[in-house]
mmCIF file of C-alpha atoms in Angstrom:
data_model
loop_
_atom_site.group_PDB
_atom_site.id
_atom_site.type_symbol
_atom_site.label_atom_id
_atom_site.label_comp_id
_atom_site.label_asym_id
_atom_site.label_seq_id
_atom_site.Cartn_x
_atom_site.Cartn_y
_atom_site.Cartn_z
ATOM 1 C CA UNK X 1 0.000 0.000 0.000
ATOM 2 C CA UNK X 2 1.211 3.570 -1.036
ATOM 3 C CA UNK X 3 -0.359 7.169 -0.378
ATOM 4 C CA UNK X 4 -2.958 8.684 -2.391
ATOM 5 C CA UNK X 5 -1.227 10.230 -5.516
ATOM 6 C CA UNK X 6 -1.921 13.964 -6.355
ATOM 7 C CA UNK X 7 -0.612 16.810 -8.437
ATOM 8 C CA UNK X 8 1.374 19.468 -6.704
ATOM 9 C CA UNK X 9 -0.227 21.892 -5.859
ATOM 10 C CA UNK X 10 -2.946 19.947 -3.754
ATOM 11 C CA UNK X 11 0.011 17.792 -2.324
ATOM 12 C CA UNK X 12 1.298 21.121 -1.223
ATOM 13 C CA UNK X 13 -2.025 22.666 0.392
ATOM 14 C CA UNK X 14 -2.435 19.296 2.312
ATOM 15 C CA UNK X 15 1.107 20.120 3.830
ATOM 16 C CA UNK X 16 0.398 23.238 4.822
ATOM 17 C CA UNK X 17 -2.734 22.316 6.670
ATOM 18 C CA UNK X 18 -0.464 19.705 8.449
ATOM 19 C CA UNK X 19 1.946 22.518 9.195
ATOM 20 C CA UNK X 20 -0.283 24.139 11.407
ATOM 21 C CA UNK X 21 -0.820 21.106 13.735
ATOM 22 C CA UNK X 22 3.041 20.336 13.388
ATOM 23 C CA UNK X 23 3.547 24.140 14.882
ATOM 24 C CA UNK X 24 0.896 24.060 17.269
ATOM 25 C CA UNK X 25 2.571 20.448 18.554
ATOM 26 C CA UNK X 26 5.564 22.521 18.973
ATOM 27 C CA UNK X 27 4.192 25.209 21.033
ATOM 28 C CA UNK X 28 2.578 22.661 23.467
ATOM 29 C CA UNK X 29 6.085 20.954 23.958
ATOM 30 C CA UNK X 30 7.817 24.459 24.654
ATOM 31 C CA UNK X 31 4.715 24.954 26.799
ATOM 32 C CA UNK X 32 5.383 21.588 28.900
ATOM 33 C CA UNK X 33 9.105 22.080 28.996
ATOM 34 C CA UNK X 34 8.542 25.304 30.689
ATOM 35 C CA UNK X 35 6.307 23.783 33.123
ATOM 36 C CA UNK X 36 9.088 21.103 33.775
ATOM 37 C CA UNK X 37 11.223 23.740 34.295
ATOM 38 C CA UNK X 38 9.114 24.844 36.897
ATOM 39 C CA UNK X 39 9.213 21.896 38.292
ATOM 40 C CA UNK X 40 9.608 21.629 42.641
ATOM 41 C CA UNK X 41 12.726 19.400 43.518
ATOM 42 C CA UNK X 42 13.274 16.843 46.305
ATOM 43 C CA UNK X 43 16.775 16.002 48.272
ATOM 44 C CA UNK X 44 18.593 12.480 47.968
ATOM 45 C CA UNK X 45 20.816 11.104 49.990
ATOM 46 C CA UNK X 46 24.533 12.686 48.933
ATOM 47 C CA UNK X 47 26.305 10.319 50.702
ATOM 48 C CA UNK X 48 24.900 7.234 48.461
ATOM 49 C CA UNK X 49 28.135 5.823 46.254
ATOM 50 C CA UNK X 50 27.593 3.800 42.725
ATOM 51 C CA UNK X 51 30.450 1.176 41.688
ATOM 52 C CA UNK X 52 31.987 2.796 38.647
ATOM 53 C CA UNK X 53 35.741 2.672 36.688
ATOM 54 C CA UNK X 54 37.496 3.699 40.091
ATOM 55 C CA UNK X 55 35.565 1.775 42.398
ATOM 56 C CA UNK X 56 32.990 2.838 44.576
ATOM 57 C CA UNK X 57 31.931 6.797 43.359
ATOM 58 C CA UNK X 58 29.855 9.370 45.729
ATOM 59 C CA UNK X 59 27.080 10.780 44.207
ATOM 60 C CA UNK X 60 28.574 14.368 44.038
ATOM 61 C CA UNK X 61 31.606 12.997 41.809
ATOM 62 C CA UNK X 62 29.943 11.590 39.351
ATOM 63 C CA UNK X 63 28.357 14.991 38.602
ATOM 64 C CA UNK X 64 32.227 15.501 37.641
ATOM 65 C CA UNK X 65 32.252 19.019 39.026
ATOM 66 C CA UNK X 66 28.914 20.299 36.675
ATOM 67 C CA UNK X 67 25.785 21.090 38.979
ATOM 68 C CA UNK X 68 23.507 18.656 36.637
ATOM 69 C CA UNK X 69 23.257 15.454 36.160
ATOM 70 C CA UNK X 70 21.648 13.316 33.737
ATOM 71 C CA UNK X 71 21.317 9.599 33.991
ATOM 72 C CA UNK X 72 19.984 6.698 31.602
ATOM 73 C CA UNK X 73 18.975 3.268 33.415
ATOM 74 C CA UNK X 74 20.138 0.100 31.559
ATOM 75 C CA UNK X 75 18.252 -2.761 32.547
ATOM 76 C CA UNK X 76 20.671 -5.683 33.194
ATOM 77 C CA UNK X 77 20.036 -9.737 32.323
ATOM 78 C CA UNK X 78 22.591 -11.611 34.355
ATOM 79 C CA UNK X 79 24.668 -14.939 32.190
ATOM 80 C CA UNK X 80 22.463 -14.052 29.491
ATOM 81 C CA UNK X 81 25.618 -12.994 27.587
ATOM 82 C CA UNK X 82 26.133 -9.721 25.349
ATOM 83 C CA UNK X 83 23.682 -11.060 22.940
ATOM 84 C CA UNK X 84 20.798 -11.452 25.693
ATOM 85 C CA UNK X 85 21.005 -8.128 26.632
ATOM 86 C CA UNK X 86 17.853 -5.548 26.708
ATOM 87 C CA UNK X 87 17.262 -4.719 23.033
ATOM 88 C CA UNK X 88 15.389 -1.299 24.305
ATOM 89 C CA UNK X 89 18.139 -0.244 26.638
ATOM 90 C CA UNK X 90 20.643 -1.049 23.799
ATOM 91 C CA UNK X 91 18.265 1.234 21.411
ATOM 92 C CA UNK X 92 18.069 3.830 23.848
ATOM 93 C CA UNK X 93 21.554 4.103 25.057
ATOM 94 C CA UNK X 94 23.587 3.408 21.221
ATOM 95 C CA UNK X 95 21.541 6.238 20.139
ATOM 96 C CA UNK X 96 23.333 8.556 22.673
ATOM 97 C CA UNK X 97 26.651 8.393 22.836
ATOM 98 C CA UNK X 98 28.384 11.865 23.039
ATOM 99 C CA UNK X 99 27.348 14.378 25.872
ATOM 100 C CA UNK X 100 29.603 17.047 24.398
ATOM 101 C CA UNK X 101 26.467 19.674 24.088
ATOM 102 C CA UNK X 102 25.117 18.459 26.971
ATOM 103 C CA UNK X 103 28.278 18.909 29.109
ATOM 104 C CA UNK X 104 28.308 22.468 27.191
ATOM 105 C CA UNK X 105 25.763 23.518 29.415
ATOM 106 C CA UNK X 106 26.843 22.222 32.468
ATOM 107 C CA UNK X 107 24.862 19.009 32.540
ATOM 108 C CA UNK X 108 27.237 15.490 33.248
ATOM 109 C CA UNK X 109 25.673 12.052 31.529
ATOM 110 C CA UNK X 110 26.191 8.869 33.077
ATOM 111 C CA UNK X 111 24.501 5.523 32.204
ATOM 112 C CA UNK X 112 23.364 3.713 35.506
ATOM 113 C CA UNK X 113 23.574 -0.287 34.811
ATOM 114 C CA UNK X 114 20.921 -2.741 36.691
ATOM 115 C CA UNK X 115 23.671 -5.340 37.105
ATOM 116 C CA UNK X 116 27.224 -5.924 39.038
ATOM 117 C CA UNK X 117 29.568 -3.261 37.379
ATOM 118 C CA UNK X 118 32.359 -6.544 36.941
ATOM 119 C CA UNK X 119 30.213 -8.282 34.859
ATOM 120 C CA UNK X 120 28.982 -5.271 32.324
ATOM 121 C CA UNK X 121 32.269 -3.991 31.736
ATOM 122 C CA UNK X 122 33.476 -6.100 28.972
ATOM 123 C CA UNK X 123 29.857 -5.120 27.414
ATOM 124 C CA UNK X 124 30.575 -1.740 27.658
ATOM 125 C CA UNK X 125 33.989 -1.828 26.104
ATOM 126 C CA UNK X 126 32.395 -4.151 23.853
ATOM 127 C CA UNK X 127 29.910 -1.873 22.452
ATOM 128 C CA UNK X 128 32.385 1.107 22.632
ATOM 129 C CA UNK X 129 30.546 3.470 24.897
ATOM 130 C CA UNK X 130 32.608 5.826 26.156
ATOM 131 C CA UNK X 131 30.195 7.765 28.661
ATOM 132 C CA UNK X 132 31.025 6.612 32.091
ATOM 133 C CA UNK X 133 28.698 3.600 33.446
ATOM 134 C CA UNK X 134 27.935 3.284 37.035
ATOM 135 C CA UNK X 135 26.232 0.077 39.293
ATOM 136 C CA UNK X 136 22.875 0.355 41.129
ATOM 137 C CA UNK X 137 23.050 -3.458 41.441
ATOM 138 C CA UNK X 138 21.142 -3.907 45.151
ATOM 139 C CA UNK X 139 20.754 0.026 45.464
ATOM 140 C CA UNK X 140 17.393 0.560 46.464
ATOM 141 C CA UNK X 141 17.480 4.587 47.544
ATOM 142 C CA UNK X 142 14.170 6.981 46.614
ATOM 143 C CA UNK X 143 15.276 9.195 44.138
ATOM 144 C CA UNK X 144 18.254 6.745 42.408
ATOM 145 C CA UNK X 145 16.538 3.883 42.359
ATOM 146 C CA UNK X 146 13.382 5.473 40.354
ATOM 147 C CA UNK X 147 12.564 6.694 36.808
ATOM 148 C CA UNK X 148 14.630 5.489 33.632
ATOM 149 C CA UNK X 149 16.035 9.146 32.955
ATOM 150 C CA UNK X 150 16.482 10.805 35.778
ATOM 151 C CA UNK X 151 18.205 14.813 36.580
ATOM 152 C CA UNK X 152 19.835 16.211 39.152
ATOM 153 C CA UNK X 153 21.060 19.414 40.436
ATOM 154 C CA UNK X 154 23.774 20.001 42.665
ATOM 155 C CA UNK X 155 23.452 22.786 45.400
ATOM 156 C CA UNK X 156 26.228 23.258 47.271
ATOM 157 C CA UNK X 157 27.129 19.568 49.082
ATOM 158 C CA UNK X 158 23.015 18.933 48.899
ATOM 159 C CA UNK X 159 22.305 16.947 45.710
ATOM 160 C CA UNK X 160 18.198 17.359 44.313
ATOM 161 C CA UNK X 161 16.390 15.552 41.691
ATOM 162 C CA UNK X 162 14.460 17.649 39.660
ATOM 163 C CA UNK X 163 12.531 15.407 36.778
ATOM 164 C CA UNK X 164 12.402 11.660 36.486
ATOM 165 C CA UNK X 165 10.491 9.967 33.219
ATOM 166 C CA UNK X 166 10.263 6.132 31.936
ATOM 167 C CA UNK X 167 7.619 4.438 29.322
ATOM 168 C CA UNK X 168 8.025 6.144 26.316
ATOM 169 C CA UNK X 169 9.128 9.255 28.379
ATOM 170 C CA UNK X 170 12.755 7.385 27.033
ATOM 171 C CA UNK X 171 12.227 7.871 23.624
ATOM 172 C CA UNK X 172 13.391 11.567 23.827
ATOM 173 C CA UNK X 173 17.024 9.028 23.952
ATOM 174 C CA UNK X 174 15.996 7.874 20.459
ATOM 175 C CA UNK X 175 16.166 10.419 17.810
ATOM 176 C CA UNK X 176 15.846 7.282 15.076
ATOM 177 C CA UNK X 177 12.356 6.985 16.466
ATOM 178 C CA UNK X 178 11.133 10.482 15.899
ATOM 179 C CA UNK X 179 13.018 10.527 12.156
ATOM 180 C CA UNK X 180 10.701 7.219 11.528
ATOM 181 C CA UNK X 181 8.062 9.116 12.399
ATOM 182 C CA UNK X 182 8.670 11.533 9.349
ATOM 183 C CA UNK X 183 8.426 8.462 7.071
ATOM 184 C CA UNK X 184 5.305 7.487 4.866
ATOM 185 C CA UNK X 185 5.226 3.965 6.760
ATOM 186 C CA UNK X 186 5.920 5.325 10.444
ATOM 187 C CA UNK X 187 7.678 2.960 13.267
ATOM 188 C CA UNK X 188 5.572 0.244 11.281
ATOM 189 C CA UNK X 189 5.099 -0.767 15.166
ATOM 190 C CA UNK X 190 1.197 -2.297 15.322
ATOM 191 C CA UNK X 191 0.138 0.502 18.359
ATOM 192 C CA UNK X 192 0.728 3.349 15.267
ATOM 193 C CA UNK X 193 -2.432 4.617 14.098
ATOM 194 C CA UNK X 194 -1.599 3.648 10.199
ATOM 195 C CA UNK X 195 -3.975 3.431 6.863
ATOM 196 C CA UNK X 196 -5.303 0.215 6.513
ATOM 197 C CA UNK X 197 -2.733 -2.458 4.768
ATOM 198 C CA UNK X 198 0.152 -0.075 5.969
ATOM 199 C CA UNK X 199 3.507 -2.747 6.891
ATOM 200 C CA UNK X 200 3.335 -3.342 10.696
ATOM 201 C CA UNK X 201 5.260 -5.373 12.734
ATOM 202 C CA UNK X 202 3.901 -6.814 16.331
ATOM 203 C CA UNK X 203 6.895 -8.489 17.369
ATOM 204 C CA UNK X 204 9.049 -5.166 17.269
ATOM 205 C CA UNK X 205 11.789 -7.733 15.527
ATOM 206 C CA UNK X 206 13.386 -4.311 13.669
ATOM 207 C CA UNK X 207 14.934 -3.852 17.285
ATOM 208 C CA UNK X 208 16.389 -7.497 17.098
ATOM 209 C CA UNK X 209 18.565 -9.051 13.873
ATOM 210 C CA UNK X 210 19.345 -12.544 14.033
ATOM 211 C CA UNK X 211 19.086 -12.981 17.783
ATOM 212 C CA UNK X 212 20.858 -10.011 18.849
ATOM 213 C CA UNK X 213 20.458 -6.191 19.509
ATOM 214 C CA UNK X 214 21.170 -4.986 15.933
ATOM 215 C CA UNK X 215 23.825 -2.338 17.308
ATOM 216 C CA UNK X 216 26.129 -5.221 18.261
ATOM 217 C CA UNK X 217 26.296 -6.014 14.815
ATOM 218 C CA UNK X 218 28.223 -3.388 14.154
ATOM 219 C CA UNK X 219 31.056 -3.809 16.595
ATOM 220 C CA UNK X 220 30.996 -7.639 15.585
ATOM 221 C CA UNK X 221 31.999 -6.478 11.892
ATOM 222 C CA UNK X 222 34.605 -3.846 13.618
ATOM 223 C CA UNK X 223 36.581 -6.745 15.300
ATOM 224 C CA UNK X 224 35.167 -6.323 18.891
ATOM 225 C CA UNK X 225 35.636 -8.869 21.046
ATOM 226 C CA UNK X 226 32.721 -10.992 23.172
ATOM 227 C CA UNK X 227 34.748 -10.982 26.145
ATOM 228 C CA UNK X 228 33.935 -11.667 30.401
ATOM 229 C CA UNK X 229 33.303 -15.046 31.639
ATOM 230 C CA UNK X 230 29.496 -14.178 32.573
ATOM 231 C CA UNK X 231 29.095 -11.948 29.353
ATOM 232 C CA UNK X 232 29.835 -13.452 26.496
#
């Protein structure tokens, strides 16, 4: 199935009727940020410490010196190798890998792992990420333990969250999402509210190629290593 064929100059009147919606969509998510701006805040314990690179890491040094602090949660499945990992996180996460704007304006990004920090790693090296990763394995504090991206601000020694979101508040991490979204046949997922006989896919497999996240793929054909005797 294809879209309804016209000439020009109607294809270009039904754009600009769509343009309006697309500009008043805009508005409302200016309109929301603002109000998430406005946001109250809540204290968490400072003295909580995360097992990253160097060991056990306070709270206030993983903000690396910036007063914000925004984290990613990567779920973790323990002995299920590199390959069983969370397709989602892996989406979410490959599709942000440099905080260099984001550290621009003061703001530190971490990735905080579900699992022992021995035993993810050799994934992380694997899969090249270079922004630090940090253990919550058996850290069960309000305000760390909650939301899968989370921010922080740093006052002084007092650390604050200020916004927490998970569902499909994490798709903000996946810019290939929105730029499907701009495509005649959508996320082709079978939620999408698509013309009748578009392609649609209920098993999400597009996340998945032959058994494994489909990023990995690409370090497999760079000559990285499946390496870690619970990993790979």
């Amino acid at each position: 199935m294809t879209p309804q064929v016209v000439d020009r100059a109607t294809w270009l009147q039904e754009r600009a009727a769509l343009l309006v919606r697309e500009k008043a969509h805009t508005r409302a998510g200016d309109a929301i940020a603002a109000a998430r701006r406005r946001l109250p805040m809540v204290e968490v314990d400072p003295t909580v410490e995360l097992i990253g690179a160097n060991g056990p890491t306070p709270l206030h040094d993983i903000f690396e010196g910036r007063d914000q602090l925004l984290v990613c949660k990567h779920m973790w499945h323990r002995g299920q190798g590199f390959a069983g990992q969370c397709r989602g996180c892996t989406a979410t996460v490959w599709n942000f890998q440099d905080a260099t704007y984001l550290e621009g304006r003061g703001v530190t990004f971490a990735v905080w792992c579900q699992g022992p920090y021995a035993e993810f790693a050799p994934y992380r090296e694997f899969m090249g990420y270079r922004v630090p990763w940090y253990s919550v394995d058996g850290i069960d504090v309000p305000g760390i333990s909650d939301g899968w991206i989370t921010t922080y601000l740093r006052v002084g020694d007092r650390i604050f969250q200020t916004y927490e979101t998970d569902g499909r508040g994490c798709e903000v991490m996946m810019p290939a999402l929105q730029l499907l979204d701009l495509t005649v046949y959508g996320r082709q997922e079978e939620w999408e509210d698509s013309p009748e006989g578009w392609p649609q896919d209920e098993t999400q497999s597009w996340f998945v190629r032959d058994g494994r996240p489909i990023p990995q793929w690409t370090r497999l054909m760079s000559g990285s290593a499946e390496v870690g005797a619970d990993c790979g």
